[in-house]
């Protein structure tokens, strides 16, 4: 059993829910001030279980460390308060944090999880399925204004209806696919719904798709009509002072702003997609809401409208 906390208060809620771009505070409050003490905040990294120090304070002075440095501060709303405030929350801030009281020989800590509200989407490149090793999958999500989803995020997406037959990497370096309707090509009818897991994989050699995660947008996605080649689509967005939207931005606009369009439009990766919030017969006929894809049509020969993204 964990030793009883002498100085730190057990947090009321172990998880803090937030969105990208918001300000979030992870609570850590002392019930008494030891004579000489330091409080150390760190973030636990999922891929190697290492810890990155974020901030250290002795109550009077503090020092920030690492890439989070410009966006973190101690809330310090009273003298017992060592809570950590993160401004302009980014996708990679999701995860586990530790507030550790270092007091001579005794130290104690509390753990908190920062959860971003968001959406998971499967992603494969234009040259077909199972093309990414782990590092390429990670990069591909980042190029789509997303990041590789964590296993937890994939699990939540599965409980919310994600049903996908292709296996993809998640942030921890493992490979899974979420199944709701058991069927022949996806492990067979007999297997119960769930998240299928592949055995340990080689991050360099083994190739799969990616499961990406994105959250709320700072900006908006809108549709520009026209019969545009891929090149003209990029130009049309620039003419509006915007950029051609990335896949993650379209998913985010669909999920958080209810973007609903029956028109296929170009996206930055050369794919053509459209977001449906209210399914109807003439929009692809599928019964569930979602972002539909026409794949990667010829960039010169095929013409569509385009989805543009204007940042705030």
mmCIF file of C-alpha atoms in Angstrom:
data_model
loop_
_atom_site.group_PDB
_atom_site.id
_atom_site.type_symbol
_atom_site.label_atom_id
_atom_site.label_comp_id
_atom_site.label_asym_id
_atom_site.label_seq_id
_atom_site.Cartn_x
_atom_site.Cartn_y
_atom_site.Cartn_z
ATOM 1 C CA UNK A 1 0.000 0.000 0.000
ATOM 2 C CA UNK A 2 1.123 3.548 -0.689
ATOM 3 C CA UNK A 3 2.385 5.359 2.414
ATOM 4 C CA UNK A 4 -0.110 7.791 3.855
ATOM 5 C CA UNK A 5 0.469 11.357 2.741
ATOM 6 C CA UNK A 6 1.734 13.580 5.521
ATOM 7 C CA UNK A 7 2.043 16.911 3.738
ATOM 8 C CA UNK A 8 0.268 16.614 0.387
ATOM 9 C CA UNK A 9 -3.499 16.526 0.077
ATOM 10 C CA UNK A 10 -4.859 13.644 -1.970
ATOM 11 C CA UNK A 11 -6.431 15.316 -5.055
ATOM 12 C CA UNK A 12 -10.247 15.151 -5.197
ATOM 13 C CA UNK A 13 -10.138 14.131 -8.846
ATOM 14 C CA UNK A 14 -7.202 12.271 -10.320
ATOM 15 C CA UNK A 15 -8.034 13.522 -13.827
ATOM 16 C CA UNK A 16 -8.310 17.040 -15.219
ATOM 17 C CA UNK A 17 -10.258 17.435 -18.475
ATOM 18 C CA UNK A 18 -9.390 20.167 -20.917
ATOM 19 C CA UNK A 19 -9.151 21.065 -24.620
ATOM 20 C CA UNK A 20 -6.332 22.221 -26.841
ATOM 21 C CA UNK A 21 -5.710 25.970 -26.460
ATOM 22 C CA UNK A 22 -7.307 26.130 -22.993
ATOM 23 C CA UNK A 23 -5.636 26.841 -19.638
ATOM 24 C CA UNK A 24 -5.586 23.873 -17.256
ATOM 25 C CA UNK A 25 -4.559 23.600 -13.614
ATOM 26 C CA UNK A 26 -3.325 20.384 -12.011
ATOM 27 C CA UNK A 27 -4.030 20.690 -8.270
ATOM 28 C CA UNK A 28 -1.321 20.025 -5.682
ATOM 29 C CA UNK A 29 -1.912 21.491 -2.236
ATOM 30 C CA UNK A 30 0.086 21.110 0.977
ATOM 31 C CA UNK A 31 -1.685 20.641 4.284
ATOM 32 C CA UNK A 32 1.378 21.899 6.191
ATOM 33 C CA UNK A 33 4.692 23.513 5.240
ATOM 34 C CA UNK A 34 7.750 21.479 6.246
ATOM 35 C CA UNK A 35 10.825 23.537 7.234
ATOM 36 C CA UNK A 36 12.987 22.908 4.189
ATOM 37 C CA UNK A 37 11.195 21.517 1.249
ATOM 38 C CA UNK A 38 11.022 21.508 -2.514
ATOM 39 C CA UNK A 39 8.112 20.674 -4.753
ATOM 40 C CA UNK A 40 9.011 19.092 -8.064
ATOM 41 C CA UNK A 41 6.545 18.717 -10.943
ATOM 42 C CA UNK A 42 7.360 16.235 -13.690
ATOM 43 C CA UNK A 43 5.634 14.541 -16.599
ATOM 44 C CA UNK A 44 5.721 10.773 -17.037
ATOM 45 C CA UNK A 45 6.538 9.749 -20.623
ATOM 46 C CA UNK A 46 4.494 6.785 -21.898
ATOM 47 C CA UNK A 47 7.039 5.320 -24.321
ATOM 48 C CA UNK A 48 9.875 4.821 -21.815
ATOM 49 C CA UNK A 49 8.301 5.601 -18.414
ATOM 50 C CA UNK A 50 10.966 8.278 -17.904
ATOM 51 C CA UNK A 51 10.107 11.527 -16.142
ATOM 52 C CA UNK A 52 10.775 15.009 -17.442
ATOM 53 C CA UNK A 53 11.072 17.709 -14.801
ATOM 54 C CA UNK A 54 8.854 20.738 -15.496
ATOM 55 C CA UNK A 55 9.256 23.026 -12.489
ATOM 56 C CA UNK A 56 10.934 22.993 -9.075
ATOM 57 C CA UNK A 57 10.038 25.387 -6.251
ATOM 58 C CA UNK A 58 11.078 25.888 -2.621
ATOM 59 C CA UNK A 59 8.057 28.074 -1.899
ATOM 60 C CA UNK A 60 9.954 31.302 -2.540
ATOM 61 C CA UNK A 61 11.734 30.738 -5.824
ATOM 62 C CA UNK A 62 11.014 28.464 -8.695
ATOM 63 C CA UNK A 63 12.711 27.336 -11.888
ATOM 64 C CA UNK A 64 11.106 26.030 -15.077
ATOM 65 C CA UNK A 65 12.637 23.269 -17.186
ATOM 66 C CA UNK A 66 12.185 21.656 -20.566
ATOM 67 C CA UNK A 67 9.916 22.345 -23.549
ATOM 68 C CA UNK A 68 6.872 23.150 -21.369
ATOM 69 C CA UNK A 69 8.852 25.916 -19.676
ATOM 70 C CA UNK A 70 7.312 28.967 -21.421
ATOM 71 C CA UNK A 71 3.748 27.744 -20.813
ATOM 72 C CA UNK A 72 3.789 26.672 -17.158
ATOM 73 C CA UNK A 73 3.610 28.518 -13.884
ATOM 74 C CA UNK A 74 2.705 27.756 -10.274
ATOM 75 C CA UNK A 75 -0.811 28.896 -9.442
ATOM 76 C CA UNK A 76 0.226 29.883 -5.912
ATOM 77 C CA UNK A 77 -3.154 31.284 -4.923
ATOM 78 C CA UNK A 78 -2.157 30.852 -1.230
ATOM 79 C CA UNK A 79 0.984 29.749 0.580
ATOM 80 C CA UNK A 80 0.009 26.096 0.657
ATOM 81 C CA UNK A 81 -0.740 25.992 -3.058
ATOM 82 C CA UNK A 82 1.778 24.276 -5.379
ATOM 83 C CA UNK A 83 -0.686 23.625 -8.210
ATOM 84 C CA UNK A 84 0.638 23.681 -11.766
ATOM 85 C CA UNK A 85 -1.042 25.859 -14.392
ATOM 86 C CA UNK A 86 -0.467 25.084 -18.079
ATOM 87 C CA UNK A 87 -1.509 27.772 -20.563
ATOM 88 C CA UNK A 88 -2.372 27.225 -24.215
ATOM 89 C CA UNK A 89 -2.634 23.449 -23.752
ATOM 90 C CA UNK A 90 -1.104 21.486 -26.653
ATOM 91 C CA UNK A 91 -1.861 17.946 -27.849
ATOM 92 C CA UNK A 92 1.395 16.600 -26.419
ATOM 93 C CA UNK A 93 0.514 17.877 -22.919
ATOM 94 C CA UNK A 94 -1.902 14.949 -22.500
ATOM 95 C CA UNK A 95 -0.627 12.430 -19.989
ATOM 96 C CA UNK A 96 0.428 11.735 -16.406
ATOM 97 C CA UNK A 97 2.003 14.343 -14.148
ATOM 98 C CA UNK A 98 3.604 13.936 -10.738
ATOM 99 C CA UNK A 99 3.743 16.507 -7.969
ATOM 100 C CA UNK A 100 6.503 15.441 -5.606
ATOM 101 C CA UNK A 101 7.329 16.932 -2.237
ATOM 102 C CA UNK A 102 11.026 16.502 -1.462
ATOM 103 C CA UNK A 103 11.703 17.048 2.227
ATOM 104 C CA UNK A 104 15.045 15.716 3.393
ATOM 105 C CA UNK A 105 14.746 11.954 3.488
ATOM 106 C CA UNK A 106 11.011 11.770 3.192
ATOM 107 C CA UNK A 107 9.385 12.442 -0.080
ATOM 108 C CA UNK A 108 5.835 11.861 -1.165
ATOM 109 C CA UNK A 109 3.939 12.481 -4.363
ATOM 110 C CA UNK A 110 0.539 12.608 -6.002
ATOM 111 C CA UNK A 111 -0.185 11.695 -9.612
ATOM 112 C CA UNK A 112 -2.664 13.437 -11.898
ATOM 113 C CA UNK A 113 -3.728 12.849 -15.462
ATOM 114 C CA UNK A 114 -4.406 15.594 -17.968
ATOM 115 C CA UNK A 115 -7.048 14.447 -20.487
ATOM 116 C CA UNK A 116 -7.790 16.344 -23.664
ATOM 117 C CA UNK A 117 -11.253 16.150 -25.187
ATOM 118 C CA UNK A 118 -10.719 15.115 -28.757
ATOM 119 C CA UNK A 119 -11.181 12.696 -31.596
ATOM 120 C CA UNK A 120 -9.203 9.683 -32.815
ATOM 121 C CA UNK A 121 -8.978 8.938 -36.532
ATOM 122 C CA UNK A 122 -7.203 6.177 -38.449
ATOM 123 C CA UNK A 123 -4.676 7.424 -40.977
ATOM 124 C CA UNK A 124 -2.895 5.872 -43.914
ATOM 125 C CA UNK A 125 -0.844 7.594 -46.640
ATOM 126 C CA UNK A 126 -1.565 7.847 -50.357
ATOM 127 C CA UNK A 127 0.503 4.772 -51.200
ATOM 128 C CA UNK A 128 -1.845 2.411 -49.361
ATOM 129 C CA UNK A 129 -2.141 0.584 -46.077
ATOM 130 C CA UNK A 130 0.580 -0.640 -43.706
ATOM 131 C CA UNK A 131 3.317 1.743 -44.851
ATOM 132 C CA UNK A 132 4.424 3.354 -41.566
ATOM 133 C CA UNK A 133 6.990 2.204 -39.077
ATOM 134 C CA UNK A 134 6.436 3.668 -35.603
ATOM 135 C CA UNK A 135 8.493 6.824 -36.193
ATOM 136 C CA UNK A 136 6.856 7.513 -39.554
ATOM 137 C CA UNK A 137 3.402 7.038 -38.015
ATOM 138 C CA UNK A 138 4.286 9.555 -35.316
ATOM 139 C CA UNK A 139 5.446 12.079 -37.923
ATOM 140 C CA UNK A 140 2.419 11.470 -40.174
ATOM 141 C CA UNK A 141 -0.013 12.369 -37.367
ATOM 142 C CA UNK A 142 1.967 15.499 -36.518
ATOM 143 C CA UNK A 143 1.800 16.580 -40.168
ATOM 144 C CA UNK A 144 -2.012 16.290 -39.985
ATOM 145 C CA UNK A 145 -2.304 18.648 -36.978
ATOM 146 C CA UNK A 146 -2.660 15.658 -34.667
ATOM 147 C CA UNK A 147 -0.455 13.347 -32.647
ATOM 148 C CA UNK A 148 -0.258 9.586 -32.326
ATOM 149 C CA UNK A 149 -3.187 8.565 -30.097
ATOM 150 C CA UNK A 150 -2.497 6.930 -26.748
ATOM 151 C CA UNK A 151 -3.947 3.475 -26.032
ATOM 152 C CA UNK A 152 -6.334 5.175 -23.581
ATOM 153 C CA UNK A 153 -7.570 7.542 -26.297
ATOM 154 C CA UNK A 154 -8.068 4.662 -28.725
ATOM 155 C CA UNK A 155 -9.987 2.727 -26.067
ATOM 156 C CA UNK A 156 -12.270 5.692 -25.416
ATOM 157 C CA UNK A 157 -12.838 6.118 -29.167
ATOM 158 C CA UNK A 158 -13.777 2.433 -29.391
ATOM 159 C CA UNK A 159 -16.351 2.842 -26.588
ATOM 160 C CA UNK A 160 -17.732 5.792 -28.603
ATOM 161 C CA UNK A 161 -18.109 3.744 -31.770
ATOM 162 C CA UNK A 162 -14.764 3.549 -33.619
ATOM 163 C CA UNK A 163 -14.844 0.332 -35.658
ATOM 164 C CA UNK A 164 -11.830 -0.153 -37.900
ATOM 165 C CA UNK A 165 -10.317 -3.230 -39.470
ATOM 166 C CA UNK A 166 -6.767 -2.001 -40.147
ATOM 167 C CA UNK A 167 -4.130 -2.193 -37.429
ATOM 168 C CA UNK A 168 -2.326 1.014 -36.444
ATOM 169 C CA UNK A 169 0.390 2.236 -34.124
ATOM 170 C CA UNK A 170 -0.415 4.089 -30.887
ATOM 171 C CA UNK A 171 1.893 6.376 -28.892
ATOM 172 C CA UNK A 172 3.100 3.664 -26.519
ATOM 173 C CA UNK A 173 4.601 1.831 -29.520
ATOM 174 C CA UNK A 174 2.019 -0.973 -29.610
ATOM 175 C CA UNK A 175 -0.294 -1.947 -32.482
ATOM 176 C CA UNK A 176 -4.084 -2.368 -32.276
ATOM 177 C CA UNK A 177 -7.384 -2.176 -34.086
ATOM 178 C CA UNK A 178 -10.831 -1.464 -32.583
ATOM 179 C CA UNK A 179 -13.727 -3.745 -33.550
ATOM 180 C CA UNK A 180 -17.389 -3.262 -32.690
ATOM 181 C CA UNK A 181 -19.035 -5.448 -35.348
ATOM 182 C CA UNK A 182 -17.146 -8.746 -35.464
ATOM 183 C CA UNK A 183 -16.753 -9.907 -39.073
ATOM 184 C CA UNK A 184 -14.809 -12.325 -41.224
ATOM 185 C CA UNK A 185 -11.815 -10.272 -42.399
ATOM 186 C CA UNK A 186 -11.330 -8.740 -38.921
ATOM 187 C CA UNK A 187 -10.452 -11.753 -36.862
ATOM 188 C CA UNK A 188 -13.699 -13.623 -37.571
ATOM 189 C CA UNK A 189 -17.320 -13.599 -36.371
ATOM 190 C CA UNK A 190 -16.605 -15.523 -33.205
ATOM 191 C CA UNK A 191 -14.388 -12.945 -31.532
ATOM 192 C CA UNK A 192 -16.165 -10.580 -29.182
ATOM 193 C CA UNK A 193 -16.037 -6.834 -29.864
ATOM 194 C CA UNK A 194 -12.957 -5.177 -28.416
ATOM 195 C CA UNK A 195 -9.562 -3.792 -29.152
ATOM 196 C CA UNK A 196 -7.429 -6.360 -30.931
ATOM 197 C CA UNK A 197 -3.755 -6.228 -30.062
ATOM 198 C CA UNK A 198 -0.793 -7.415 -32.103
ATOM 199 C CA UNK A 199 2.144 -8.949 -30.235
ATOM 200 C CA UNK A 200 5.256 -6.848 -29.502
ATOM 201 C CA UNK A 201 6.379 -5.033 -32.630
ATOM 202 C CA UNK A 202 9.664 -3.692 -33.973
ATOM 203 C CA UNK A 203 9.374 0.111 -34.196
ATOM 204 C CA UNK A 204 11.823 0.317 -37.103
ATOM 205 C CA UNK A 205 10.887 -2.685 -39.221
ATOM 206 C CA UNK A 206 7.208 -3.416 -38.751
ATOM 207 C CA UNK A 207 4.717 -1.413 -40.811
ATOM 208 C CA UNK A 208 1.116 -0.498 -40.028
ATOM 209 C CA UNK A 209 -1.284 2.442 -40.258
ATOM 210 C CA UNK A 210 -1.513 5.135 -37.575
ATOM 211 C CA UNK A 211 -4.214 6.118 -35.101
ATOM 212 C CA UNK A 212 -4.045 9.907 -34.731
ATOM 213 C CA UNK A 213 -5.633 12.104 -32.066
ATOM 214 C CA UNK A 214 -6.616 15.749 -32.360
ATOM 215 C CA UNK A 215 -8.521 18.247 -30.222
ATOM 216 C CA UNK A 216 -10.357 21.570 -30.566
ATOM 217 C CA UNK A 217 -9.139 24.012 -33.237
ATOM 218 C CA UNK A 218 -7.862 27.525 -32.832
ATOM 219 C CA UNK A 219 -9.399 28.758 -36.028
ATOM 220 C CA UNK A 220 -12.020 27.490 -38.422
ATOM 221 C CA UNK A 221 -12.388 25.184 -41.387
ATOM 222 C CA UNK A 222 -14.671 26.175 -44.265
ATOM 223 C CA UNK A 223 -15.492 24.888 -47.732
ATOM 224 C CA UNK A 224 -14.703 26.719 -50.980
ATOM 225 C CA UNK A 225 -16.608 25.429 -53.968
ATOM 226 C CA UNK A 226 -15.198 25.043 -57.448
ATOM 227 C CA UNK A 227 -13.848 22.497 -59.890
ATOM 228 C CA UNK A 228 -10.284 22.688 -58.690
ATOM 229 C CA UNK A 229 -7.215 20.561 -59.225
ATOM 230 C CA UNK A 230 -5.132 19.955 -56.088
ATOM 231 C CA UNK A 231 -2.806 22.840 -56.986
ATOM 232 C CA UNK A 232 -5.711 25.242 -57.633
ATOM 233 C CA UNK A 233 -7.264 24.182 -54.317
ATOM 234 C CA UNK A 234 -4.158 25.318 -52.421
ATOM 235 C CA UNK A 235 -4.217 28.616 -54.318
ATOM 236 C CA UNK A 236 -7.945 29.162 -53.656
ATOM 237 C CA UNK A 237 -7.319 28.870 -49.889
ATOM 238 C CA UNK A 238 -4.329 31.224 -50.074
ATOM 239 C CA UNK A 239 -6.473 33.755 -51.972
ATOM 240 C CA UNK A 240 -8.750 33.762 -48.912
ATOM 241 C CA UNK A 241 -5.750 34.333 -46.632
ATOM 242 C CA UNK A 242 -6.068 30.742 -45.409
ATOM 243 C CA UNK A 243 -4.270 27.420 -45.927
ATOM 244 C CA UNK A 244 -5.597 24.167 -47.312
ATOM 245 C CA UNK A 245 -6.912 22.201 -44.296
ATOM 246 C CA UNK A 246 -5.118 19.198 -42.817
ATOM 247 C CA UNK A 247 -6.930 15.936 -42.086
ATOM 248 C CA UNK A 248 -6.818 16.528 -38.313
ATOM 249 C CA UNK A 249 -8.307 19.991 -38.774
ATOM 250 C CA UNK A 250 -11.234 18.607 -40.759
ATOM 251 C CA UNK A 251 -11.918 15.942 -38.095
ATOM 252 C CA UNK A 252 -11.713 18.594 -35.393
ATOM 253 C CA UNK A 253 -14.143 20.922 -37.203
ATOM 254 C CA UNK A 254 -16.505 17.976 -37.715
ATOM 255 C CA UNK A 255 -16.333 16.925 -34.067
ATOM 256 C CA UNK A 256 -16.231 20.298 -32.272
ATOM 257 C CA UNK A 257 -17.934 22.728 -34.695
ATOM 258 C CA UNK A 258 -20.455 20.358 -36.280
ATOM 259 C CA UNK A 259 -19.115 20.939 -39.810
ATOM 260 C CA UNK A 260 -21.498 19.126 -42.160
ATOM 261 C CA UNK A 261 -20.978 19.173 -45.954
ATOM 262 C CA UNK A 262 -21.927 16.819 -48.696
ATOM 263 C CA UNK A 263 -19.126 18.031 -50.960
ATOM 264 C CA UNK A 264 -15.817 16.279 -51.356
ATOM 265 C CA UNK A 265 -12.934 18.725 -50.912
ATOM 266 C CA UNK A 266 -9.166 18.560 -51.216
ATOM 267 C CA UNK A 267 -7.024 18.427 -48.072
ATOM 268 C CA UNK A 268 -3.319 19.173 -47.603
ATOM 269 C CA UNK A 269 -2.200 15.551 -47.914
ATOM 270 C CA UNK A 270 -3.841 15.195 -51.350
ATOM 271 C CA UNK A 271 -6.840 13.257 -50.062
ATOM 272 C CA UNK A 272 -10.460 14.235 -50.767
ATOM 273 C CA UNK A 273 -12.910 14.003 -47.856
ATOM 274 C CA UNK A 274 -16.142 15.440 -46.545
ATOM 275 C CA UNK A 275 -17.618 15.708 -43.027
ATOM 276 C CA UNK A 276 -21.145 14.460 -42.271
ATOM 277 C CA UNK A 277 -22.825 15.240 -38.946
ATOM 278 C CA UNK A 278 -26.382 14.474 -40.070
ATOM 279 C CA UNK A 279 -26.326 11.321 -42.213
ATOM 280 C CA UNK A 280 -28.694 11.409 -45.204
ATOM 281 C CA UNK A 281 -29.345 9.109 -48.113
ATOM 282 C CA UNK A 282 -27.748 11.180 -50.841
ATOM 283 C CA UNK A 283 -24.528 11.847 -48.887
ATOM 284 C CA UNK A 284 -22.830 8.514 -49.238
ATOM 285 C CA UNK A 285 -25.799 6.680 -47.719
ATOM 286 C CA UNK A 286 -23.922 5.481 -44.592
ATOM 287 C CA UNK A 287 -26.087 5.519 -41.445
ATOM 288 C CA UNK A 288 -23.523 7.015 -39.042
ATOM 289 C CA UNK A 289 -21.972 10.483 -38.871
ATOM 290 C CA UNK A 290 -18.301 10.634 -39.821
ATOM 291 C CA UNK A 291 -15.643 12.009 -42.116
ATOM 292 C CA UNK A 292 -15.944 10.192 -45.457
ATOM 293 C CA UNK A 293 -13.014 9.732 -47.785
ATOM 294 C CA UNK A 294 -12.663 9.460 -51.566
ATOM 295 C CA UNK A 295 -9.067 8.349 -51.054
ATOM 296 C CA UNK A 296 -6.309 10.064 -53.026
ATOM 297 C CA UNK A 297 -7.587 10.926 -56.527
ATOM 298 C CA UNK A 298 -5.310 12.159 -59.328
ATOM 299 C CA UNK A 299 -4.154 15.664 -58.324
ATOM 300 C CA UNK A 300 -4.178 16.950 -61.921
ATOM 301 C CA UNK A 301 -7.090 15.114 -63.528
ATOM 302 C CA UNK A 302 -9.748 15.202 -60.838
ATOM 303 C CA UNK A 303 -11.483 18.372 -59.673
ATOM 304 C CA UNK A 304 -13.214 19.101 -56.371
ATOM 305 C CA UNK A 305 -13.860 21.970 -54.007
ATOM 306 C CA UNK A 306 -11.448 22.478 -51.122
ATOM 307 C CA UNK A 307 -11.492 22.740 -47.344
ATOM 308 C CA UNK A 308 -9.520 25.733 -46.044
ATOM 309 C CA UNK A 309 -8.267 26.463 -42.543
ATOM 310 C CA UNK A 310 -7.982 30.001 -41.187
ATOM 311 C CA UNK A 311 -6.139 30.217 -37.866
ATOM 312 C CA UNK A 312 -7.114 32.771 -35.242
#
